[in-house]
Amino acid sequence: HLGDLNRQPFGYWPNDQFDNLEKHTHWGIEFVEKYTKFVKERSEIEISYAKQIRNLSKKYQPKKNSREEDEYKYTSCRAFLMTLNELNDYAGQHEVMAEDLTTHIICELTRYIQELKAERKSHFHDGRRAQQHIENSWKQLESSKRRFERDCKEADRAQQYFNKIDADINVTKADVEKARQQAQMKHQVAEDSKNEYLTFLQKFNKEQNAHYHTLIPHIFQKLQEMEEKRIERVGESMKTYAAVDRKVLPIVGKCLDGMTNAAESIEPKMDTKHVVESYKSGFEPPGDVEVEDYSLSMRRTVSESSYLNSQGESKPSRSNSRGKLWPFIKRNKLMSLLASPRQPPPPPPTSPSPGDVHNGPQSPQQPSEPLSHRLNEFMTSKHKMQCLRSLKRGGSGPEDCSHLPPEQRRKKLQAKINDINKEIQKEMDQRDALSKMKDVYVKNPHMGDPNSVDPRLEEIGQNIDKLQLDARKYEAWLVEVETRLAEKSDPHRPPSGLYNSQTTTPVNNNCAHVSRESPDGSYTEDHSTEHHLKSRSTDFDDDFDYEDPLPTIGTCKSLYPFEGQNEGTISMTEGELLYVIEEDKGDGWTRVRRNEDEEGYVPTSYIKVFFDTNAKGAMTYI
């Protein structure tokens, strides 16, 4: 008990105890301030940590309308996005911690420190005042004591003088009387001083008793209670400090569980399946490479490998290009010659002209093609070249997405159809809303003019018609792609619709089918045919070398007239003889030449083909 500090001998003042208590209580307040500063710095750390975590999560969030959005179709990317979201919630819990530390500890302790300082000041002010009062009372007691002592000494001296005068016979009676009166007066003063001293002594003893047994113990008790309350408050704050951290642990645990669940949701097989679906082209793989008999009496032309190994024997190029060897044809003819019409060929007339053969024309049967043959077909097909250029340069391509591989084209067209249907539904919703508004205006003319809605309704109707037209256009392209994909996946299934009409009249072909390709993809002619060097280009650009036209592989006779109105086709009259430079690849078109400057595609069902058995086909001209 702090009151025990006052148990000192009489006359010893507890100034040193007040000083000690003052120093201790001041240290206690500084300790509370120190702890408050610690919690404040912890709160700042939590806020800074939460901010950095949020910035980290925001940094790796996918940007809108960017390529990264497409990546989140994979389960691993979605798991990462879920982890980022959980991390954002995790940062929020640290912000909650900082807020609770500030509210329940920092603010409370700051306010309590001010109250503690005021209470401490009040207690020590009362102690200093009580101490000053007892010291003043002691001073009065000391003063009365010294005065009483002095008066007693003077009364004693006056009494001795009177006794001396009274014994002297030579002193007059008047002097003796005067000395006696003087002695009596001094005795009276001494008596008064004594009474005053006793009064002050009694008062001091009373006040001292109250000071040491009541007032000072009470002040010390208040200081002790203040200290105990301070210590208890610090302890409560420390408990709150731990409770604030423990409060967010369940939610933090849920965030961590969410991250674990996100990681467990990753499905590698599904991700690889998405990759396959995203990049599946729909192109057929090349067929088996046939064995070629070199014992036949034919002269091989220079192939790709022989050209690369012995460039000195090859025919020099006519242009000084940097090794970009594409099909050696004139540049202004390239697109019209390489591009097979995208749409299916028209069916032959139902009643052929008189004099024609009874059996309608058909494309000759194709033997299995070697790998180089398939590569040539791939590289020289116009829509495939556009596809490769589009992939390389990032272009948007034509509206029908014909620059894309079949499977990618199907997906793109389906996506466009879905977008158009959404736009149609949106316009229809607006039209319904405006129609209801118009009905309200008709029933309540004071609310608005019904005719004011008509222009907007008409505009929406035009938009719907346009969107529906676009939807039908894309649906037609989608049906075309799906039909071709179905035919490729099931080659034995007979074609339907427009394709059936092309095969209703078969034609007898009198020419024998022999393999016209060499193993390396080059073609062979007789000795009178000029050798043509072919090579693959390393870049899909528009720089092509000038070279002679492709060689003929046979002749054909037109069975019906045909007007070549599409790009890459050529017109012909009935009974006209043309040169065949590239046979039908299965799409219903044959490439022919009229003269040096006129060549293009015609429907295979419109002609009768006579192949030259000594010529090598233009199927492999790269």
Coordinates of C-alpha atoms in Angstrom, one line a residue:
H1 CA 0.0 0.0 0.0
L2 CA 1.4 3.4 -0.9
G3 CA 0.2 4.8 2.4
D4 CA 2.9 2.8 4.0
L5 CA 5.4 5.2 2.5
N6 CA 4.2 7.8 5.0
R7 CA 5.3 5.9 8.0
Q8 CA 8.2 8.1 8.9
P9 CA 9.4 9.6 12.3
F10 CA 8.0 12.8 13.5
G11 CA 9.3 15.8 11.7
Y12 CA 10.3 13.9 8.5
W13 CA 8.3 15.2 5.5
P14 CA 7.6 12.8 2.7
N15 CA 8.8 15.1 0.0
D16 CA 11.1 12.4 -1.4
Q17 CA 8.1 10.0 -1.6
F18 CA 6.1 12.5 -3.6
D19 CA 9.0 12.9 -5.9
N20 CA 9.4 9.2 -6.3
L21 CA 5.8 8.7 -7.0
E22 CA 5.8 11.6 -9.4
K23 CA 8.6 10.1 -11.3
H24 CA 7.0 6.6 -11.3
T25 CA 3.6 7.8 -12.5
H26 CA 5.3 9.9 -15.2
W27 CA 7.1 6.8 -16.4
G28 CA 3.8 4.9 -16.4
I29 CA 2.2 7.5 -18.7
E30 CA 5.3 7.3 -21.0
F31 CA 4.9 3.5 -21.1
V32 CA 1.3 3.8 -22.2
E33 CA 2.3 6.3 -24.9
K34 CA 5.1 4.0 -26.0
Y35 CA 2.6 1.1 -26.3
T36 CA 0.2 3.3 -28.2
K37 CA 2.9 4.3 -30.6
F38 CA 3.8 0.6 -31.1
V39 CA 0.2 -0.2 -32.0
K40 CA 0.0 2.8 -34.3
E41 CA 3.1 1.6 -36.2
R42 CA 1.6 -1.9 -36.5
S43 CA -1.6 -0.4 -37.9
E44 CA 0.4 1.6 -40.5
I45 CA 2.2 -1.6 -41.4
E46 CA -1.1 -3.4 -41.9
I47 CA -2.4 -0.6 -44.1
S48 CA 0.7 -0.5 -46.2
Y49 CA 0.7 -4.2 -46.5
A50 CA -2.9 -4.3 -47.5
K51 CA -2.3 -1.6 -50.1
Q52 CA 0.6 -3.4 -51.6
I53 CA -1.4 -6.7 -51.7
R54 CA -4.3 -4.9 -53.4
N55 CA -1.9 -3.3 -55.9
L56 CA -0.3 -6.7 -56.6
S57 CA -3.8 -8.2 -57.2
K58 CA -4.8 -5.3 -59.4
K59 CA -1.6 -5.5 -61.4
Y60 CA -2.2 -9.1 -62.5
Q61 CA -6.0 -8.7 -63.1
P62 CA -6.9 -9.2 -66.8
K63 CA -7.3 -6.0 -68.7
K64 CA -10.7 -5.4 -70.3
N65 CA -10.8 -5.8 -74.1
S66 CA -7.4 -7.3 -74.2
R67 CA -5.9 -10.6 -75.3
E68 CA -5.6 -11.7 -71.7
E69 CA -9.4 -12.2 -71.4
D70 CA -9.2 -15.0 -73.9
E71 CA -6.6 -16.8 -71.7
Y72 CA -9.1 -17.2 -68.9
K73 CA -11.0 -19.9 -70.7
Y74 CA -8.3 -22.2 -69.3
T75 CA -8.8 -23.6 -65.8
S76 CA -5.3 -22.7 -64.7
C77 CA -5.9 -19.0 -65.6
R78 CA -9.3 -19.0 -64.0
A79 CA -7.7 -20.5 -60.8
F80 CA -5.1 -17.7 -60.9
L81 CA -7.9 -15.2 -61.2
M82 CA -9.7 -16.7 -58.2
T83 CA -6.5 -16.6 -56.3
L84 CA -6.2 -12.9 -57.1
N85 CA -9.7 -12.3 -55.9
E86 CA -9.1 -14.2 -52.7
L87 CA -5.8 -12.2 -52.2
N88 CA -7.8 -9.0 -52.6
D89 CA -10.2 -10.2 -49.8
Y90 CA -7.1 -11.2 -47.8
A91 CA -5.8 -7.6 -48.1
G92 CA -9.2 -6.4 -47.0
Q93 CA -8.8 -8.3 -43.7
H94 CA -5.6 -6.6 -43.0
E95 CA -7.4 -3.3 -43.5
V96 CA -10.0 -4.4 -41.0
M97 CA -7.2 -5.2 -38.6
A98 CA -5.7 -1.8 -39.0
E99 CA -9.1 -0.2 -38.5
D100 CA -9.8 -2.2 -35.4
L101 CA -6.4 -1.4 -33.9
T102 CA -7.0 2.3 -34.6
T103 CA -10.5 2.3 -33.2
H104 CA -10.2 0.0 -30.2
I105 CA -6.7 0.6 -29.0
I106 CA -5.0 3.8 -30.5
C107 CA -8.0 6.1 -30.1
E108 CA -9.0 4.7 -26.7
L109 CA -5.5 4.8 -25.3
T110 CA -4.9 8.3 -26.7
R111 CA -8.0 9.6 -24.9
Y112 CA -7.1 7.6 -21.8
I113 CA -3.6 9.1 -21.7
Q114 CA -5.1 12.6 -21.6
E115 CA -7.5 11.6 -18.8
L116 CA -4.6 9.9 -16.9
K117 CA -2.4 13.0 -17.2
A118 CA -5.2 15.2 -15.8
E119 CA -6.0 12.8 -12.9
R120 CA -2.3 12.5 -12.0
K121 CA -1.9 16.3 -12.1
S122 CA -4.9 16.7 -9.8
H123 CA -3.7 14.2 -7.3
F124 CA -0.2 15.6 -7.0
H125 CA -1.7 19.1 -6.8
D126 CA -3.7 18.0 -3.8
G127 CA -0.6 16.4 -2.3
R128 CA 1.5 19.5 -2.8
R129 CA -1.2 21.7 -1.3
A130 CA -1.6 19.4 1.8
Q131 CA 2.2 19.3 2.2
Q132 CA 2.4 23.1 2.0
H133 CA -0.4 23.4 4.6
I134 CA 1.3 21.2 7.1
E135 CA 4.6 22.9 6.6
N136 CA 2.9 26.3 7.2
S137 CA 1.3 24.9 10.4
W138 CA 4.7 23.6 11.5
K139 CA 6.3 27.0 10.9
Q140 CA 3.6 28.7 13.0
L141 CA 4.2 26.2 15.8
E142 CA 8.0 26.8 15.6
S143 CA 7.4 30.6 15.8
S144 CA 5.1 30.4 18.8
K145 CA 7.6 28.0 20.5
R146 CA 10.5 30.4 20.0
R147 CA 8.4 33.3 21.2
F148 CA 7.3 31.4 24.2
E149 CA 10.9 30.5 25.0
R150 CA 12.0 34.1 24.6
D151 CA 9.2 35.5 26.8
C152 CA 10.0 32.9 29.5
K153 CA 13.6 34.0 29.5
E154 CA 12.6 37.7 29.7
A155 CA 10.1 36.9 32.6
D156 CA 12.9 35.0 34.4
R157 CA 15.3 38.0 34.0
A158 CA 12.6 40.4 35.2
Q159 CA 12.0 38.2 38.3
Q160 CA 15.7 38.1 39.1
Y161 CA 16.0 41.8 38.8
F162 CA 13.0 42.4 41.1
N163 CA 14.4 40.0 43.7
K164 CA 17.7 41.9 43.6
I165 CA 16.0 45.3 44.0
D166 CA 13.8 44.1 46.7
A167 CA 16.8 42.9 48.7
D168 CA 18.7 46.1 48.4
I169 CA 17.9 48.5 51.3
N170 CA 19.2 51.4 49.5
V171 CA 16.6 51.2 46.7
T172 CA 13.5 53.3 47.1
K173 CA 10.2 51.8 47.5
A174 CA 9.1 53.2 44.2
D175 CA 11.8 51.5 42.3
V176 CA 11.0 48.2 44.0
E177 CA 7.3 48.6 43.0
K178 CA 8.3 49.3 39.4
A179 CA 10.5 46.2 39.2
R180 CA 7.8 44.1 40.7
Q181 CA 5.3 45.3 38.1
Q182 CA 7.8 44.7 35.4
A183 CA 8.3 41.2 36.6
Q184 CA 4.6 40.6 36.7
M185 CA 4.1 41.9 33.2
K186 CA 6.8 39.6 31.8
H187 CA 5.3 36.7 33.6
Q188 CA 2.0 37.5 32.0
V189 CA 3.5 37.8 28.5
A190 CA 5.3 34.5 29.1
E191 CA 2.0 32.9 30.1
D192 CA 0.3 34.3 27.0
S193 CA 3.1 33.0 24.8
K194 CA 2.7 29.6 26.5
N195 CA -1.0 29.5 25.9
E196 CA -0.4 30.5 22.2
Y197 CA 2.3 27.9 21.8
L198 CA 0.0 25.2 23.3
T199 CA -2.8 26.3 21.0
F200 CA -0.5 26.0 17.9
L201 CA 0.9 22.8 19.2
Q202 CA -2.5 21.3 19.6
K203 CA -3.6 22.6 16.2
F204 CA -0.4 21.2 14.5
N205 CA -0.8 17.8 16.1
K206 CA -4.3 17.6 14.9
E207 CA -3.4 18.7 11.4
Q208 CA -0.4 16.5 11.3
N209 CA -2.5 13.6 12.4
A210 CA -5.0 14.3 9.7
H211 CA -2.2 14.9 7.2
Y212 CA -0.4 11.6 7.8
H213 CA -3.3 9.4 8.6
T214 CA -6.1 10.7 6.4
L215 CA -5.2 13.2 3.7
I216 CA -1.8 11.9 2.4
P217 CA -2.9 8.2 2.6
H218 CA -6.0 9.2 0.6
I219 CA -3.9 10.9 -2.0
F220 CA -1.6 7.9 -2.2
Q221 CA -4.6 5.6 -2.4
K222 CA -5.8 7.6 -5.4
L223 CA -2.4 7.5 -7.0
Q224 CA -2.3 3.7 -6.4
E225 CA -5.8 3.2 -7.9
M226 CA -4.7 5.4 -10.9
E227 CA -1.6 3.2 -11.4
E228 CA -3.6 0.0 -11.1
K229 CA -6.2 1.2 -13.6
R230 CA -3.4 2.2 -16.0
I231 CA -1.8 -1.2 -15.7
E232 CA -5.1 -2.9 -16.2
R233 CA -5.9 -0.7 -19.2
V234 CA -2.6 -1.6 -20.8
G235 CA -3.4 -5.3 -20.2
E236 CA -6.8 -5.0 -21.8
S237 CA -5.3 -3.2 -24.8
M238 CA -2.9 -6.1 -25.2
K239 CA -5.8 -8.6 -25.1
T240 CA -7.6 -6.5 -27.7
Y241 CA -4.4 -6.4 -29.8
A242 CA -4.5 -10.2 -29.9
A243 CA -8.2 -10.4 -30.4
V244 CA -8.1 -8.1 -33.4
D245 CA -5.7 -10.4 -35.1
R246 CA -7.6 -13.5 -34.1
K247 CA -10.9 -12.0 -35.3
V248 CA -9.8 -12.0 -38.9
L249 CA -8.2 -15.5 -38.8
P250 CA -11.4 -17.3 -39.8
I251 CA -11.9 -15.1 -42.9
V252 CA -8.2 -15.3 -43.7
G253 CA -8.5 -19.0 -43.4
K254 CA -11.5 -18.9 -45.8
C255 CA -9.4 -16.9 -48.3
L256 CA -6.6 -19.5 -48.1
D257 CA -9.2 -22.2 -48.5
G258 CA -10.5 -20.4 -51.6
M259 CA -7.0 -20.3 -53.0
T260 CA -6.6 -24.0 -52.3
N261 CA -10.0 -24.8 -54.0
A262 CA -8.9 -22.7 -57.0
A263 CA -5.7 -24.7 -57.3
E264 CA -7.7 -27.9 -57.0
S265 CA -10.1 -26.8 -59.8
I266 CA -7.3 -26.9 -62.4
E267 CA -8.0 -29.5 -65.0
P268 CA -5.0 -30.1 -67.3
K269 CA -7.0 -32.2 -69.8
M270 CA -9.7 -29.6 -70.2
D271 CA -7.1 -26.9 -70.8
T272 CA -5.4 -29.0 -73.5
K273 CA -8.8 -29.7 -75.0
H274 CA -9.4 -25.9 -75.2
V275 CA -6.1 -25.6 -77.0
V276 CA -7.1 -28.2 -79.5
E277 CA -10.5 -26.6 -80.0
S278 CA -9.0 -23.2 -80.4
Y279 CA -6.4 -24.0 -83.0
K280 CA -8.0 -27.0 -84.8
S281 CA -7.9 -26.0 -88.5
G282 CA -10.2 -28.6 -90.1
F283 CA -7.7 -29.3 -92.9
E284 CA -7.3 -32.9 -93.9
P285 CA -3.8 -34.4 -93.3
P286 CA -1.9 -35.3 -96.4
G287 CA -2.3 -38.9 -97.8
D288 CA 0.4 -41.5 -98.1
V289 CA 3.3 -40.9 -100.3
E290 CA 3.2 -43.2 -103.3
V291 CA 6.1 -45.3 -104.5
E292 CA 7.4 -44.2 -107.9
D293 CA 9.1 -46.5 -110.3
Y294 CA 12.3 -44.8 -111.6
S295 CA 13.0 -47.6 -114.0
L296 CA 10.5 -46.2 -116.5
S297 CA 12.0 -44.4 -119.4
M298 CA 11.3 -40.9 -118.3
R299 CA 13.5 -38.0 -117.4
R300 CA 13.1 -36.4 -114.0
T301 CA 13.0 -32.7 -113.9
V302 CA 15.0 -30.8 -111.3
S303 CA 13.3 -31.3 -107.9
E304 CA 13.5 -29.1 -104.9
S305 CA 16.4 -31.1 -103.4
S306 CA 18.3 -31.2 -106.6
Y307 CA 17.8 -27.5 -107.1
L308 CA 19.1 -26.8 -103.6
N309 CA 22.1 -29.1 -104.1
S310 CA 23.1 -28.1 -107.6
Q311 CA 22.0 -24.6 -108.3
G312 CA 24.5 -24.2 -111.1
E313 CA 22.4 -26.6 -113.3
S314 CA 19.1 -24.8 -112.8
K315 CA 17.6 -22.2 -114.9
P316 CA 18.4 -18.7 -113.5
S317 CA 15.5 -16.7 -112.2
R318 CA 14.3 -13.7 -114.2
S319 CA 14.2 -11.4 -111.2
N320 CA 16.7 -10.6 -108.6
S321 CA 14.6 -11.6 -105.6
R322 CA 16.1 -12.7 -102.4
G323 CA 15.4 -16.3 -102.6
K324 CA 11.6 -15.9 -102.4
L325 CA 10.6 -18.7 -104.8
W326 CA 6.8 -18.9 -105.2
P327 CA 4.9 -20.4 -108.1
F328 CA 6.7 -18.9 -111.1
I329 CA 3.9 -17.1 -112.8
K330 CA 3.3 -13.5 -113.6
R331 CA 2.3 -11.4 -110.7
N332 CA -0.7 -9.8 -112.3
K333 CA -2.2 -13.3 -112.9
L334 CA -1.3 -14.8 -109.5
M335 CA -4.6 -14.2 -107.6
S336 CA -6.8 -15.1 -110.5
L337 CA -4.9 -18.3 -111.3
L338 CA -4.4 -19.6 -107.8
A339 CA -7.8 -18.8 -106.4
S340 CA -10.3 -21.6 -106.8
P341 CA -13.8 -20.1 -106.5
R342 CA -15.1 -20.3 -103.0
Q343 CA -18.6 -21.3 -103.8
P344 CA -19.5 -24.8 -105.2
P345 CA -19.5 -25.1 -109.1
P346 CA -22.9 -24.8 -110.8
P347 CA -24.7 -28.0 -111.8
P348 CA -24.6 -28.9 -115.5
P349 CA -27.7 -28.1 -117.6
T350 CA -30.4 -30.8 -117.4
S351 CA -30.7 -31.2 -121.2
P352 CA -27.2 -31.2 -122.8
S353 CA -26.7 -30.0 -126.3
P354 CA -27.2 -32.5 -129.2
G355 CA -24.2 -34.5 -130.2
D356 CA -22.8 -34.6 -126.7
V357 CA -22.0 -37.9 -125.1
H358 CA -24.7 -39.6 -123.2
N359 CA -22.8 -39.7 -120.0
G360 CA -22.2 -36.4 -118.3
P361 CA -18.7 -35.1 -117.5
Q362 CA -17.1 -35.9 -114.2
S363 CA -13.8 -35.2 -112.6
P364 CA -11.3 -38.0 -113.1
Q365 CA -10.5 -40.2 -110.2
Q366 CA -7.5 -39.0 -108.3
P367 CA -4.8 -41.3 -107.1
S368 CA -3.4 -41.0 -103.6
E369 CA -1.3 -37.8 -103.4
P370 CA 2.2 -37.6 -102.1
L371 CA 3.1 -35.2 -99.2
S372 CA 4.7 -32.6 -101.5
H373 CA 1.6 -32.7 -103.6
R374 CA -0.5 -31.9 -100.6
L375 CA 1.8 -29.1 -99.5
N376 CA 1.6 -27.6 -102.9
E377 CA -2.1 -27.7 -102.8
F378 CA -2.1 -26.1 -99.4
M379 CA 0.3 -23.3 -100.3
T380 CA -1.4 -22.5 -103.5
S381 CA -4.9 -22.4 -102.3
K382 CA -6.0 -18.7 -102.2
H383 CA -8.0 -18.9 -99.0
K384 CA -5.3 -20.8 -97.2
M385 CA -2.7 -18.3 -98.3
Q386 CA -4.9 -15.5 -97.0
C387 CA -5.3 -17.5 -93.8
L388 CA -1.6 -17.7 -93.3
R389 CA -1.1 -14.0 -94.1
S390 CA -3.9 -13.1 -91.7
L391 CA -2.2 -15.2 -88.9
K392 CA 1.1 -13.5 -89.7
R393 CA 0.0 -9.9 -90.0
G394 CA -3.0 -10.0 -87.6
G395 CA -5.5 -8.8 -90.2
S396 CA -9.2 -9.1 -89.8
G397 CA -9.7 -10.8 -93.1
P398 CA -12.8 -10.8 -95.4
E399 CA -16.4 -10.7 -94.0
D400 CA -17.1 -14.4 -94.6
C401 CA -13.9 -15.3 -92.7
S402 CA -12.7 -17.4 -95.6
H403 CA -9.1 -16.5 -94.7
L404 CA -9.4 -18.8 -91.6
P405 CA -9.0 -22.6 -91.5
P406 CA -12.4 -24.4 -91.8
E407 CA -12.8 -25.2 -88.1
Q408 CA -11.7 -21.7 -87.0
R409 CA -14.0 -20.2 -89.6
R410 CA -16.9 -22.2 -88.3
K411 CA -16.3 -20.9 -84.8
K412 CA -15.9 -17.3 -85.9
L413 CA -19.1 -17.4 -88.0
Q414 CA -21.0 -19.0 -85.1
A415 CA -19.7 -16.3 -82.8
K416 CA -20.8 -13.6 -85.2
I417 CA -24.2 -15.2 -85.5
N418 CA -24.6 -15.2 -81.7
D419 CA -23.6 -11.5 -81.5
I420 CA -26.1 -10.6 -84.2
N421 CA -28.8 -12.5 -82.4
K422 CA -28.1 -10.6 -79.2
E423 CA -28.3 -7.4 -81.1
I424 CA -31.6 -8.4 -82.7
Q425 CA -33.0 -9.3 -79.3
K426 CA -31.9 -6.0 -77.9
E427 CA -33.5 -4.1 -80.7
M428 CA -36.7 -6.2 -80.3
D429 CA -36.8 -5.3 -76.6
Q430 CA -36.5 -1.6 -77.5
R431 CA -39.2 -2.0 -80.0
D432 CA -41.5 -3.7 -77.5
A433 CA -40.8 -1.0 -75.0
L434 CA -41.5 1.8 -77.5
S435 CA -44.7 0.0 -78.6
K436 CA -46.0 -0.1 -75.0
M437 CA -45.1 3.6 -74.6
K438 CA -47.0 4.4 -77.8
D439 CA -50.0 2.5 -76.5
V440 CA -49.8 4.6 -73.3
Y441 CA -49.7 7.8 -75.3
V442 CA -52.7 6.7 -77.4
K443 CA -54.7 6.0 -74.2
N444 CA -53.4 9.1 -72.4
P445 CA -52.7 11.8 -75.0
H446 CA -51.8 14.3 -72.3
M447 CA -48.7 12.2 -71.5
G448 CA -47.2 12.5 -75.0
D449 CA -47.6 12.4 -78.7
P450 CA -47.9 8.9 -80.1
N451 CA -46.5 10.0 -83.5
S452 CA -43.3 11.0 -81.8
V453 CA -42.4 7.4 -81.3
D454 CA -42.9 6.3 -84.9
P455 CA -39.5 7.5 -86.3
R456 CA -37.7 5.6 -83.7
L457 CA -39.9 2.5 -84.3
E458 CA -39.2 2.7 -88.0
E459 CA -35.4 3.0 -87.3
I460 CA -35.5 0.0 -85.0
G461 CA -37.4 -2.0 -87.6
Q462 CA -34.8 -1.2 -90.3
N463 CA -32.1 -2.2 -87.9
I464 CA -33.8 -5.5 -87.2
D465 CA -34.2 -6.2 -90.9
K466 CA -30.6 -5.4 -91.5
L467 CA -29.4 -7.6 -88.7
Q468 CA -31.7 -10.4 -89.8
L469 CA -30.3 -10.1 -93.3
D470 CA -26.7 -10.3 -91.9
A471 CA -27.7 -13.3 -89.7
R472 CA -29.0 -15.2 -92.8
K473 CA -25.9 -14.3 -94.7
Y474 CA -23.6 -15.7 -91.9
E475 CA -25.9 -18.7 -91.4
A476 CA -25.5 -19.5 -95.1
W477 CA -21.7 -19.3 -94.8
L478 CA -21.9 -21.5 -91.7
V479 CA -24.0 -24.1 -93.4
E480 CA -21.4 -24.2 -96.2
V481 CA -18.5 -24.6 -93.8
E482 CA -20.3 -27.3 -91.8
T483 CA -21.2 -29.2 -95.0
R484 CA -17.6 -29.2 -96.1
L485 CA -16.4 -30.3 -92.7
A486 CA -19.0 -33.1 -92.7
E487 CA -17.9 -34.3 -96.1
K488 CA -14.3 -34.3 -95.0
S489 CA -15.1 -36.3 -91.8
D490 CA -17.3 -38.8 -93.8
P491 CA -15.9 -39.0 -97.4
H492 CA -18.2 -42.0 -98.3
R493 CA -21.3 -40.0 -97.5
P494 CA -22.9 -38.7 -100.8
P495 CA -23.1 -34.9 -101.0
S496 CA -26.5 -33.3 -100.7
G497 CA -28.2 -30.3 -102.2
L498 CA -26.2 -28.4 -104.8
Y499 CA -23.4 -30.9 -104.8
N500 CA -25.7 -33.8 -105.8
S501 CA -26.6 -32.1 -109.1
Q502 CA -22.9 -32.1 -110.1
T503 CA -22.6 -35.9 -110.1
T504 CA -25.9 -36.9 -111.7
T505 CA -24.3 -37.4 -115.2
P506 CA -21.1 -39.4 -115.2
V507 CA -18.7 -39.2 -118.1
N508 CA -16.6 -41.9 -119.7
N509 CA -13.0 -40.8 -119.7
N510 CA -10.9 -42.7 -122.2
C511 CA -7.6 -41.6 -120.8
A512 CA -5.6 -43.8 -118.5
H513 CA -4.7 -42.6 -115.0
V514 CA -1.1 -42.8 -114.2
S515 CA 0.9 -41.3 -111.4
R516 CA 2.2 -37.9 -112.5
E517 CA 4.2 -37.0 -109.5
S518 CA 7.7 -37.7 -108.5
P519 CA 8.5 -38.5 -104.9
D520 CA 9.9 -35.1 -104.1
G521 CA 6.9 -33.3 -105.5
S522 CA 8.3 -32.2 -108.9
Y523 CA 6.7 -32.9 -112.2
T524 CA 8.2 -34.6 -115.3
E525 CA 7.6 -33.7 -118.9
D526 CA 8.9 -35.0 -122.2
H527 CA 12.2 -33.6 -123.5
S528 CA 10.5 -30.8 -125.4
T529 CA 9.0 -29.4 -122.2
E530 CA 10.9 -26.7 -120.4
H531 CA 12.0 -27.4 -116.8
H532 CA 10.4 -25.2 -114.2
L533 CA 12.0 -24.6 -110.8
K534 CA 9.7 -24.4 -107.8
S535 CA 10.5 -23.5 -104.2
R536 CA 8.7 -22.5 -101.1
S537 CA 8.7 -18.9 -99.9
T538 CA 9.9 -18.1 -96.4
D539 CA 7.5 -15.2 -96.0
F540 CA 3.9 -14.8 -96.9
D541 CA 4.1 -11.5 -98.8
D542 CA 3.3 -10.3 -102.3
D543 CA 6.8 -10.5 -103.8
F544 CA 6.7 -13.1 -106.5
D545 CA 9.1 -13.9 -109.3
Y546 CA 8.2 -13.8 -113.0
E547 CA 8.3 -17.2 -114.7
D548 CA 6.7 -19.1 -117.6
P549 CA 3.1 -20.4 -117.3
L550 CA 2.4 -23.9 -116.0
P551 CA 2.7 -26.8 -118.5
T552 CA -0.4 -28.5 -119.9
I553 CA -1.3 -31.9 -118.7
G554 CA -4.0 -32.6 -121.3
T555 CA -6.9 -31.2 -123.2
C556 CA -10.6 -30.8 -122.6
K557 CA -13.8 -30.1 -124.6
S558 CA -16.6 -28.0 -123.2
L559 CA -19.9 -29.8 -123.1
Y560 CA -22.0 -26.7 -122.1
P561 CA -21.4 -22.9 -122.3
F562 CA -20.2 -21.3 -119.1
E563 CA -19.9 -17.6 -118.1
G564 CA -17.0 -17.1 -115.8
Q565 CA -18.3 -14.2 -113.7
N566 CA -16.5 -15.0 -110.4
E567 CA -12.9 -14.1 -109.7
G568 CA -10.5 -16.8 -111.0
T569 CA -13.0 -18.4 -113.5
I570 CA -12.9 -18.2 -117.3
S571 CA -15.8 -18.2 -119.8
M572 CA -16.1 -20.8 -122.5
T573 CA -18.5 -21.7 -125.3
E574 CA -20.0 -25.1 -126.1
G575 CA -17.7 -27.4 -128.0
E576 CA -14.6 -25.3 -127.3
L577 CA -11.2 -27.0 -126.9
L578 CA -9.0 -25.9 -124.0
Y579 CA -5.7 -27.0 -122.4
V580 CA -5.9 -28.5 -118.9
I581 CA -3.1 -27.2 -116.6
E582 CA -4.4 -28.5 -113.3
E583 CA -6.9 -31.3 -112.6
D584 CA -9.9 -31.3 -110.2
K585 CA -8.8 -31.5 -106.6
G586 CA -12.2 -32.7 -105.4
D587 CA -13.9 -29.3 -105.2
G588 CA -15.6 -29.5 -108.6
W589 CA -13.3 -27.1 -110.5
T590 CA -10.6 -27.7 -113.2
R591 CA -8.0 -25.2 -114.2
V592 CA -7.7 -24.6 -118.0
R593 CA -5.9 -22.3 -120.4
R594 CA -7.2 -20.8 -123.7
N595 CA -4.0 -19.1 -124.7
E596 CA -0.9 -17.7 -123.0
D597 CA -2.8 -14.8 -121.3
E598 CA -6.2 -16.4 -120.6
E599 CA -6.5 -19.1 -118.0
G600 CA -8.8 -19.9 -115.0
Y601 CA -11.2 -22.4 -113.5
V602 CA -14.3 -24.0 -115.1
P603 CA -16.7 -26.5 -113.6
T604 CA -15.4 -30.1 -114.0
S605 CA -19.0 -31.3 -114.9
Y606 CA -19.1 -28.9 -117.9
I607 CA -16.1 -30.4 -119.7
K608 CA -14.7 -33.7 -120.9
V609 CA -11.0 -34.2 -120.0
F610 CA -8.4 -36.0 -122.1
F611 CA -5.1 -36.3 -120.0
D612 CA -1.7 -36.5 -121.6
T613 CA -0.1 -39.7 -120.2
N614 CA 3.4 -38.2 -120.8
A615 CA 2.8 -35.0 -119.0
K616 CA 3.2 -34.4 -115.3
G617 CA 0.4 -32.7 -113.5
A618 CA 0.4 -29.1 -112.2
M619 CA -0.7 -30.5 -108.9
T620 CA 2.9 -30.1 -107.7
Y621 CA 4.3 -26.9 -108.9
I622 CA 5.9 -25.5 -105.8

